[in-house]
GROMACS .gro file of C-alpha atoms in nm:
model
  231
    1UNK     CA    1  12.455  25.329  12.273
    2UNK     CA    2  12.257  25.489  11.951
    3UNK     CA    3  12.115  25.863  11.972
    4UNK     CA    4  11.718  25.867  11.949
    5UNK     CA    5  11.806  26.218  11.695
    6UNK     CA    6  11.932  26.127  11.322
    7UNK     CA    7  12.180  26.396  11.148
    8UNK     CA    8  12.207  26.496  10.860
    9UNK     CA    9  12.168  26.889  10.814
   10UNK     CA   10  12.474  26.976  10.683
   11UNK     CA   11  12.555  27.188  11.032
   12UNK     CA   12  12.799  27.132  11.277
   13UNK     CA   13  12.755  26.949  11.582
   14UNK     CA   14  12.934  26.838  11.910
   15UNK     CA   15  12.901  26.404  11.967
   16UNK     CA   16  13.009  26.349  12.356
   17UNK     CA   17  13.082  25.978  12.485
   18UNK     CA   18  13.150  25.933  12.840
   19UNK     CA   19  13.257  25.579  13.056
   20UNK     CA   20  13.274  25.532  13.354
   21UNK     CA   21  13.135  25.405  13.671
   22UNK     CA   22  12.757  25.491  13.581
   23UNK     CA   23  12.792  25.371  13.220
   24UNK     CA   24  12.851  25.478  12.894
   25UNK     CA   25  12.680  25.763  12.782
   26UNK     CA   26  12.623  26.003  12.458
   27UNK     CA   27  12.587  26.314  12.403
   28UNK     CA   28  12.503  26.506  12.133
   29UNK     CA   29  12.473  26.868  12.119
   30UNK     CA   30  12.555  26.891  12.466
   31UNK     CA   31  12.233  26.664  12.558
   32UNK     CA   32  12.175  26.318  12.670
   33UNK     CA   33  12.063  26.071  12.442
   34UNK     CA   34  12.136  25.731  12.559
   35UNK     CA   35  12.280  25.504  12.820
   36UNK     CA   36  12.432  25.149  12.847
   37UNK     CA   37  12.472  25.136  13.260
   38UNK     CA   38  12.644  24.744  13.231
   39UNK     CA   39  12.890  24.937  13.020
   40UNK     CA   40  13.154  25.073  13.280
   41UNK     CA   41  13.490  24.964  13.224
   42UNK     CA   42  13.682  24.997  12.856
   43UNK     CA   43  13.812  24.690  12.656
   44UNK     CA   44  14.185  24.643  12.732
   45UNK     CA   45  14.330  24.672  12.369
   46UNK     CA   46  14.652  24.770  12.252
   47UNK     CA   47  14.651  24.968  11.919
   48UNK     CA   48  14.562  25.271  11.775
   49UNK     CA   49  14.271  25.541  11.752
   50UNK     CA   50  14.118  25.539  11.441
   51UNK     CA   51  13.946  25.863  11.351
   52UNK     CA   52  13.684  25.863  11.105
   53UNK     CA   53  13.710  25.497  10.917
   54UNK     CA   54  13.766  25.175  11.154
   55UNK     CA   55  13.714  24.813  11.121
   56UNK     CA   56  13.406  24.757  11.249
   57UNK     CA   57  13.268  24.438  11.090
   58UNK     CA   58  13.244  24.241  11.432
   59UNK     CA   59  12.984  24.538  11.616
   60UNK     CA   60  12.627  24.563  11.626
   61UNK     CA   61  12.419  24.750  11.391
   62UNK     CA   62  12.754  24.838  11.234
   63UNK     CA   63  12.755  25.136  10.935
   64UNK     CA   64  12.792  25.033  10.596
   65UNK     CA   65  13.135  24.849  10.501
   66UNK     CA   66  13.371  24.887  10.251
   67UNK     CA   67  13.572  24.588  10.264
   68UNK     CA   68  13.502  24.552  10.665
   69UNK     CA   69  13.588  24.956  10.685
   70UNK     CA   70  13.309  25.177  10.795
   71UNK     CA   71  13.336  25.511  10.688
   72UNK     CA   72  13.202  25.858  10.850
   73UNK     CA   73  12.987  26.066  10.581
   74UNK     CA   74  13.081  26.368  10.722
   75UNK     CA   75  13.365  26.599  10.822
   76UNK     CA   76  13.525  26.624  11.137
   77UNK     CA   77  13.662  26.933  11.352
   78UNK     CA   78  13.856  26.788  11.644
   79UNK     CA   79  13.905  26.468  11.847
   80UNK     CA   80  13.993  26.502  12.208
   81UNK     CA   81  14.041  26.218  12.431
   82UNK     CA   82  14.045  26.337  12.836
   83UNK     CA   83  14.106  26.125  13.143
   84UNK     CA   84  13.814  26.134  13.345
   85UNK     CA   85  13.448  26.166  13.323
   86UNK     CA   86  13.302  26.508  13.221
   87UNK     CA   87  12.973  26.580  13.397
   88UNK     CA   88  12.651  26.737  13.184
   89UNK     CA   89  12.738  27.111  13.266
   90UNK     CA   90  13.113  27.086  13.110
   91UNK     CA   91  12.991  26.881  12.794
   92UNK     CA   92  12.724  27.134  12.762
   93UNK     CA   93  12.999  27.416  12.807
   94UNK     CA   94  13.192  27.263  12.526
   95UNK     CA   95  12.882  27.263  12.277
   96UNK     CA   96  12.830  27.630  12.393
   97UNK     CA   97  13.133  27.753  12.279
   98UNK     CA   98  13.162  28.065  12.079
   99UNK     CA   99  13.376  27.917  11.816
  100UNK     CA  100  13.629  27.620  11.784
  101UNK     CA  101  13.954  27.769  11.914
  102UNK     CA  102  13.716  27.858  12.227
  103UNK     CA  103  13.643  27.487  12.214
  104UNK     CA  104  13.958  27.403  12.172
  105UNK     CA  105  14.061  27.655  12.483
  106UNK     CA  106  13.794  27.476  12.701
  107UNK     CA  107  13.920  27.109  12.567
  108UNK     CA  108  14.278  27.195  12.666
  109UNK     CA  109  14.148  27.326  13.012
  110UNK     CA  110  14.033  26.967  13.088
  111UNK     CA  111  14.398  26.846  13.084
  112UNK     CA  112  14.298  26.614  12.779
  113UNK     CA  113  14.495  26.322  12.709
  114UNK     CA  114  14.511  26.376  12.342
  115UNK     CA  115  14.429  26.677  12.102
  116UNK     CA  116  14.387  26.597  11.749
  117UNK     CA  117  14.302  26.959  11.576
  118UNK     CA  118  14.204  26.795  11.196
  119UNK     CA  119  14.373  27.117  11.043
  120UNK     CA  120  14.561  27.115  10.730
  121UNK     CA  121  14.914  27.023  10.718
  122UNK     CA  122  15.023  27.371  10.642
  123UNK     CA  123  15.280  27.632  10.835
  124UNK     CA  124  14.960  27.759  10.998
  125UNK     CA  125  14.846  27.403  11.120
  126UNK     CA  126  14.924  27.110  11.273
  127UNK     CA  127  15.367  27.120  11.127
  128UNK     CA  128  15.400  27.455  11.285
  129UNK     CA  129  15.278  27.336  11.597
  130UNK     CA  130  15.472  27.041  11.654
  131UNK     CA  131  15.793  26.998  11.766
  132UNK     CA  132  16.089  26.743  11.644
  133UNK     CA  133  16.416  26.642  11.750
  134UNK     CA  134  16.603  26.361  11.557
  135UNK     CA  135  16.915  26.238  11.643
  136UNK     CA  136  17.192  25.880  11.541
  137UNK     CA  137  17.294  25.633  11.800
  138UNK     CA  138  17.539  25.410  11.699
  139UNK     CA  139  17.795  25.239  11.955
  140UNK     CA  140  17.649  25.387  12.241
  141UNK     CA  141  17.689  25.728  12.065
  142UNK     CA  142  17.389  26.003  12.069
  143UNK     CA  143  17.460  26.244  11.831
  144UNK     CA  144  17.142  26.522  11.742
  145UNK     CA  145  17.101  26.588  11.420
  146UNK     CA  146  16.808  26.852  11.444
  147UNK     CA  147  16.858  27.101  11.632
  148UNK     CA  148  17.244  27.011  11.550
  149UNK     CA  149  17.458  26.924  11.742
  150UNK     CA  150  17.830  26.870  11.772
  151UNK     CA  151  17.939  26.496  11.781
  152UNK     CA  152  17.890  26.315  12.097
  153UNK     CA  153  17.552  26.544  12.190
  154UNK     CA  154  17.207  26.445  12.288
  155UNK     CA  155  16.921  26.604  12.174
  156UNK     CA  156  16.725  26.818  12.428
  157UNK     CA  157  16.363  26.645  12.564
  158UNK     CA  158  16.081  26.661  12.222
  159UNK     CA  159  15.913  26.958  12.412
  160UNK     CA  160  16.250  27.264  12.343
  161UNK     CA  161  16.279  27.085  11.930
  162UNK     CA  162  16.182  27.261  11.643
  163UNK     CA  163  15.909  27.333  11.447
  164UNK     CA  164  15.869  27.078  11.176
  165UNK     CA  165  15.844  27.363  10.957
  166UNK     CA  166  16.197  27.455  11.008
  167UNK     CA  167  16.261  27.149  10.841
  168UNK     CA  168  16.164  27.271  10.545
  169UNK     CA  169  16.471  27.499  10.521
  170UNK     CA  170  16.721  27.342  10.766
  171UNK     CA  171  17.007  27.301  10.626
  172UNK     CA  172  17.167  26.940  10.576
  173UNK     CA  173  17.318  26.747  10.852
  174UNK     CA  174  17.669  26.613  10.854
  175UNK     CA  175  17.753  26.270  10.856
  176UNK     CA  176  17.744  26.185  11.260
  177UNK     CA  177  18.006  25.896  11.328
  178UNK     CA  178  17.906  25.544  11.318
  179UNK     CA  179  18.120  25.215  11.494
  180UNK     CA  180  18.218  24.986  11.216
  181UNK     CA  181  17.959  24.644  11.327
  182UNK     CA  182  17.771  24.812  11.570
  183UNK     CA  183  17.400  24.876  11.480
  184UNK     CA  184  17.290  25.307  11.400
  185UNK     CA  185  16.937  25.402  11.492
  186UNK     CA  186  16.796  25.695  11.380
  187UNK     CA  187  16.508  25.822  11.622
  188UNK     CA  188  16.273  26.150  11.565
  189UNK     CA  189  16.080  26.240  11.862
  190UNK     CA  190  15.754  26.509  11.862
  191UNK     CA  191  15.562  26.723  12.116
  192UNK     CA  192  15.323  26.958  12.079
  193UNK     CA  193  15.405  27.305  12.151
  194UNK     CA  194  15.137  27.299  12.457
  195UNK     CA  195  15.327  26.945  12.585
  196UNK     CA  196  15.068  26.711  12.505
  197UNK     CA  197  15.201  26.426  12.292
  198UNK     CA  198  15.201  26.464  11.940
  199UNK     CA  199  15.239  26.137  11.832
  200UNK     CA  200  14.902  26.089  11.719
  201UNK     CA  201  14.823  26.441  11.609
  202UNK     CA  202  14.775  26.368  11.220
  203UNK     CA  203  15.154  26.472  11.103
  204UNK     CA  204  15.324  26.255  10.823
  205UNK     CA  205  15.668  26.238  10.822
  206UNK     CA  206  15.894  26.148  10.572
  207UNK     CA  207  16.240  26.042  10.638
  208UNK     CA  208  16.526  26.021  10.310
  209UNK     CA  209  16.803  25.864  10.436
  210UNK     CA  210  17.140  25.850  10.166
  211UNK     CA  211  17.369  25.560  10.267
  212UNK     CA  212  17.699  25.584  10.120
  213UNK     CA  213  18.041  25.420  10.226
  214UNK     CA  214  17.897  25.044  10.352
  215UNK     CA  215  18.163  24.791  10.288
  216UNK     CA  216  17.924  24.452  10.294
  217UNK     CA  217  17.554  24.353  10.358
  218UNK     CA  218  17.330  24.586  10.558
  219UNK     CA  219  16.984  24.640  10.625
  220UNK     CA  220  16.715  24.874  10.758
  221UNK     CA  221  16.416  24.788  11.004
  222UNK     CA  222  16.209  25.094  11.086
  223UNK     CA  223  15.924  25.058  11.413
  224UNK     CA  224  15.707  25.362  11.524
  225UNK     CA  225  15.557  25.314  11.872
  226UNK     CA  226  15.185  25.459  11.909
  227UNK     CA  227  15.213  25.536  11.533
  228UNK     CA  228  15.099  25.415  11.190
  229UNK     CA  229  15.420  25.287  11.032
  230UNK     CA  230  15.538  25.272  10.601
  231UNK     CA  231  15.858  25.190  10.526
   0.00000   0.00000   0.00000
């Protein structure tokens, strides 16, 4: 589906896409610009949301590539991702909101699936709003690290962590016990503060581990689920 209106004024706007069992539809500005009604059920793909650049070299009338990456010229607000269908009165109530935390307020009423608020990694943005736990397993052993806890202790569910931000000045953890030839995972769980998962929120986090006291070979493998993964 293409919109019969071009942009490019330099003023915000609100792009809509709905599927479901009349179609695929946009949106744009809270009015209907074009429909694809064959279009009614989503390609089964297992991967990750890619906001603003995407390989798109395979689609139709794709925008210009950089090698096979299309690009958005523009700047984005928010990305919200909601379960069902939204009918033409609550798009429209979403383009007629006041301001973008009233957006965001009538976003979050739709029980969305995903929130991505494209705020600044700051204490006022996106790290002050997420939660973290991270915790050692090693011989069957759960030990959290952040919040700490004494030996032996799981952490509590991602949604009662703490504020990446307290990071920042937390103090360093002890040592938590490891079993000589048994494998040690470290794991860091997030939530959002409102309980939506924050795994795909926009946070980087960077983990410095010191190893110290390995007798012999050892090695590290690092895998984040639903997340883009450097190691």
């Amino acid at each position: 589906v293409t919109s019969t209106t071009t942009v490019t004024d330099g003023n915000w706007h609100l792009a809509s896409v709905t599927l479901g069992p009349t179609g695929l539809s946009l949106y744009l500005d809270g009015v209907l610009q074009a429909t694809d009604t064959a279009a009614i059920t989503a390609q089964v793909y297992s991967g990750w949301w890619s906001i603003g650049a995407a390989k798109l070299a395979y689609w139709p009338d794709a925008p210009p590539l950089t090698a096979g990456v299309s690009y958005f010229e523009g700047s984005l607000a928010g990305v919200a991702v909601l379960p069902g269908v939204l009918d033409t009165a609550q798009i429209a109530g979403l383009y007629q909101s006041a301001s973008f935390s009233s957006y965001t307020s009538t976003v979050q009423a739709d029980t969305p699936l995903v929130d991505w608020p494209l705020t600044a990694l700051d204490q006022s943005g996106v790290c002050n709003s997420v939660l973290a736990t991270i915790a050692t397993t090693s011989g069957g052993t759960t030990t959290c690290m952040f919040p700490p806890e004494p030996n032996g202790t799981a952490c509590p569910p991602g949604a009662n962590g703490l504020p990446l931000t307290d990071l920042e000045s937390a103090p360093a953890t002890s040592p938590s016990p490891t079993v000589p030839g048994a494998t040690t995972t470290l794991s860091i769980a997030t939530a959002d503060a409102s309980g939506v998962s924050a795994s795909l929120v926009g946070a980087d986090v960077i983990v410095d581990l010191v190893v110290s006291g390995v007798n012999g070979p050892w090695g590290v493998q690092a895998a984040f689920p639903n997340s883009e993964t450097a190691l």
